[in-house]
Amino acid sequence: MKGRTGSPIRVLILFSITMVSLHRPLDDRRGRGAVVYAAGAGQAVTPPLPAKQEVLALLEKANSWQLAHPEMKPDDRDWQRATWYTGVMAAWKATGNAAWLNQALAWGRLHAWQVGTEPDGANRLFCVETWAELYLARHDPAMIEPAIRWLATPDPLTPAGSSQWYLDHYGDNPGAVYVDSLYGAAALAMLAKATGDARYLDIMNAFFDDVTGQLLDKDDGLYYRDRRFIGQRTTNGKKILWSRGNGWAFAGIARVLEYLPPNHPSRESYLEVFRRQAAELVKRQGADGLWRVNLGDPGQFPNPETSGTGFFCFGLAWGINQGVLDRRAYLPAAEKAWAGLTASLSPEGAVQWGQQVDGQPHAVARDSTHEFVTGTFLLAGSEMYKLAR
């Protein structure tokens, strides 16, 4: 029932909205499509789905900014840039815009389709995801031959040389499994589809089962970054469940499922972890649509963070689009996440509030960004484009 302009009900509603606005932090500046707060309730109202052209314009803006402001050297193909290009490919597949395809092709040709150069075997596959998706579009064997050859060459960093070829060899945690590695798993599913060789799926499943068996917290349904954090607590007495670490897994599983055959016996185990993660993630989403760096203790570092959020938005929207997540249950979270991400875009197109290269929760500044942060934004936007009006 609508009240008249001067009614007590109307006055009370206007007063409540005013008080919410007055108490909103100055950092919570919001543009078009932002999260709207319910009067007097302290809860976010789901924003409407954006128009496709709005999403496309934001994707192009973010990508153009990143092209003009590269973080890595021109000849780089390691995980930071490779994550950006998984987003470039996702944008091309969603929109059909040839500019995205040409950008990815140019990057692949620059590197002659070689695997990454990092000391971690799984990370070397991040760029291979782009080469494999380009192969599936263009069917040029040169795009995947180096990866096939590398995987078959005995070496401590390859499955031909070690049963745990995916271990971490960075920093002070050598020889350990780490959750970030799961983002490389999709390359193996893509190669299985490209070649028809199911052995790539066997390698992938053994890899996934080992990392998940060691790092998934069965009580919370979320991953630890690595075993160092199991049993650790923050000063608030809560678990340390790194946001982007869980993003690597959540988005990585979605990308595996995209290429895993529908009737493959391992599919259900991936779906089980993916759905449990989704259910746990929406419980921890901030009112502004963004997640904090520690999913186990959002108050440890209360500023928002966009790289984990980009991965989560992508995974939720992908799950809805593929029919593996319930639309009614998860669409509000995806919409709020996208609204929060777009509000974090600078006027020039930088994706702000992105945690820098790290392996655990740390404080994030507004102007913090990176190529991989842009990549997660593009991934999220590619699936929101499919959902958009």
Short mmCIF file of C-alpha atoms in Angstrom, two decimals, residues 51 68 78 80 113 125 143 158 176 193 233 275 287 293 321 362 375:
data_model
loop_
_atom_site.label_atom_id
_atom_site.label_comp_id
_atom_site.label_asym_id
_atom_site.label_seq_id
_atom_site.Cartn_x
_atom_site.Cartn_y
_atom_site.Cartn_z
CA ALA A 51 22.35 -4.49 -19.84
CA ALA A 68 48.09 0.73 -21.50
CA ASP A 78 53.75 -16.52 -16.34
CA GLN A 80 50.11 -13.00 -13.50
CA TRP A 113 52.93 -21.35 -27.68
CA LEU A 125 50.03 -24.49 -17.36
CA MET A 143 49.29 -24.10 -30.46
CA THR A 158 56.09 -32.67 -15.18
CA ALA A 176 54.25 -28.37 -0.46
CA LYS A 193 39.30 -32.53 -25.26
CA ARG A 233 44.20 -18.71 14.11
CA ARG A 275 28.60 -26.51 -4.78
CA ALA A 287 27.04 -6.06 2.19
CA VAL A 293 40.86 -11.22 2.17
CA ASN A 321 24.53 -20.20 -16.62
CA HIS A 362 47.11 -9.03 4.01
CA GLY A 375 41.81 -11.02 -15.41
#
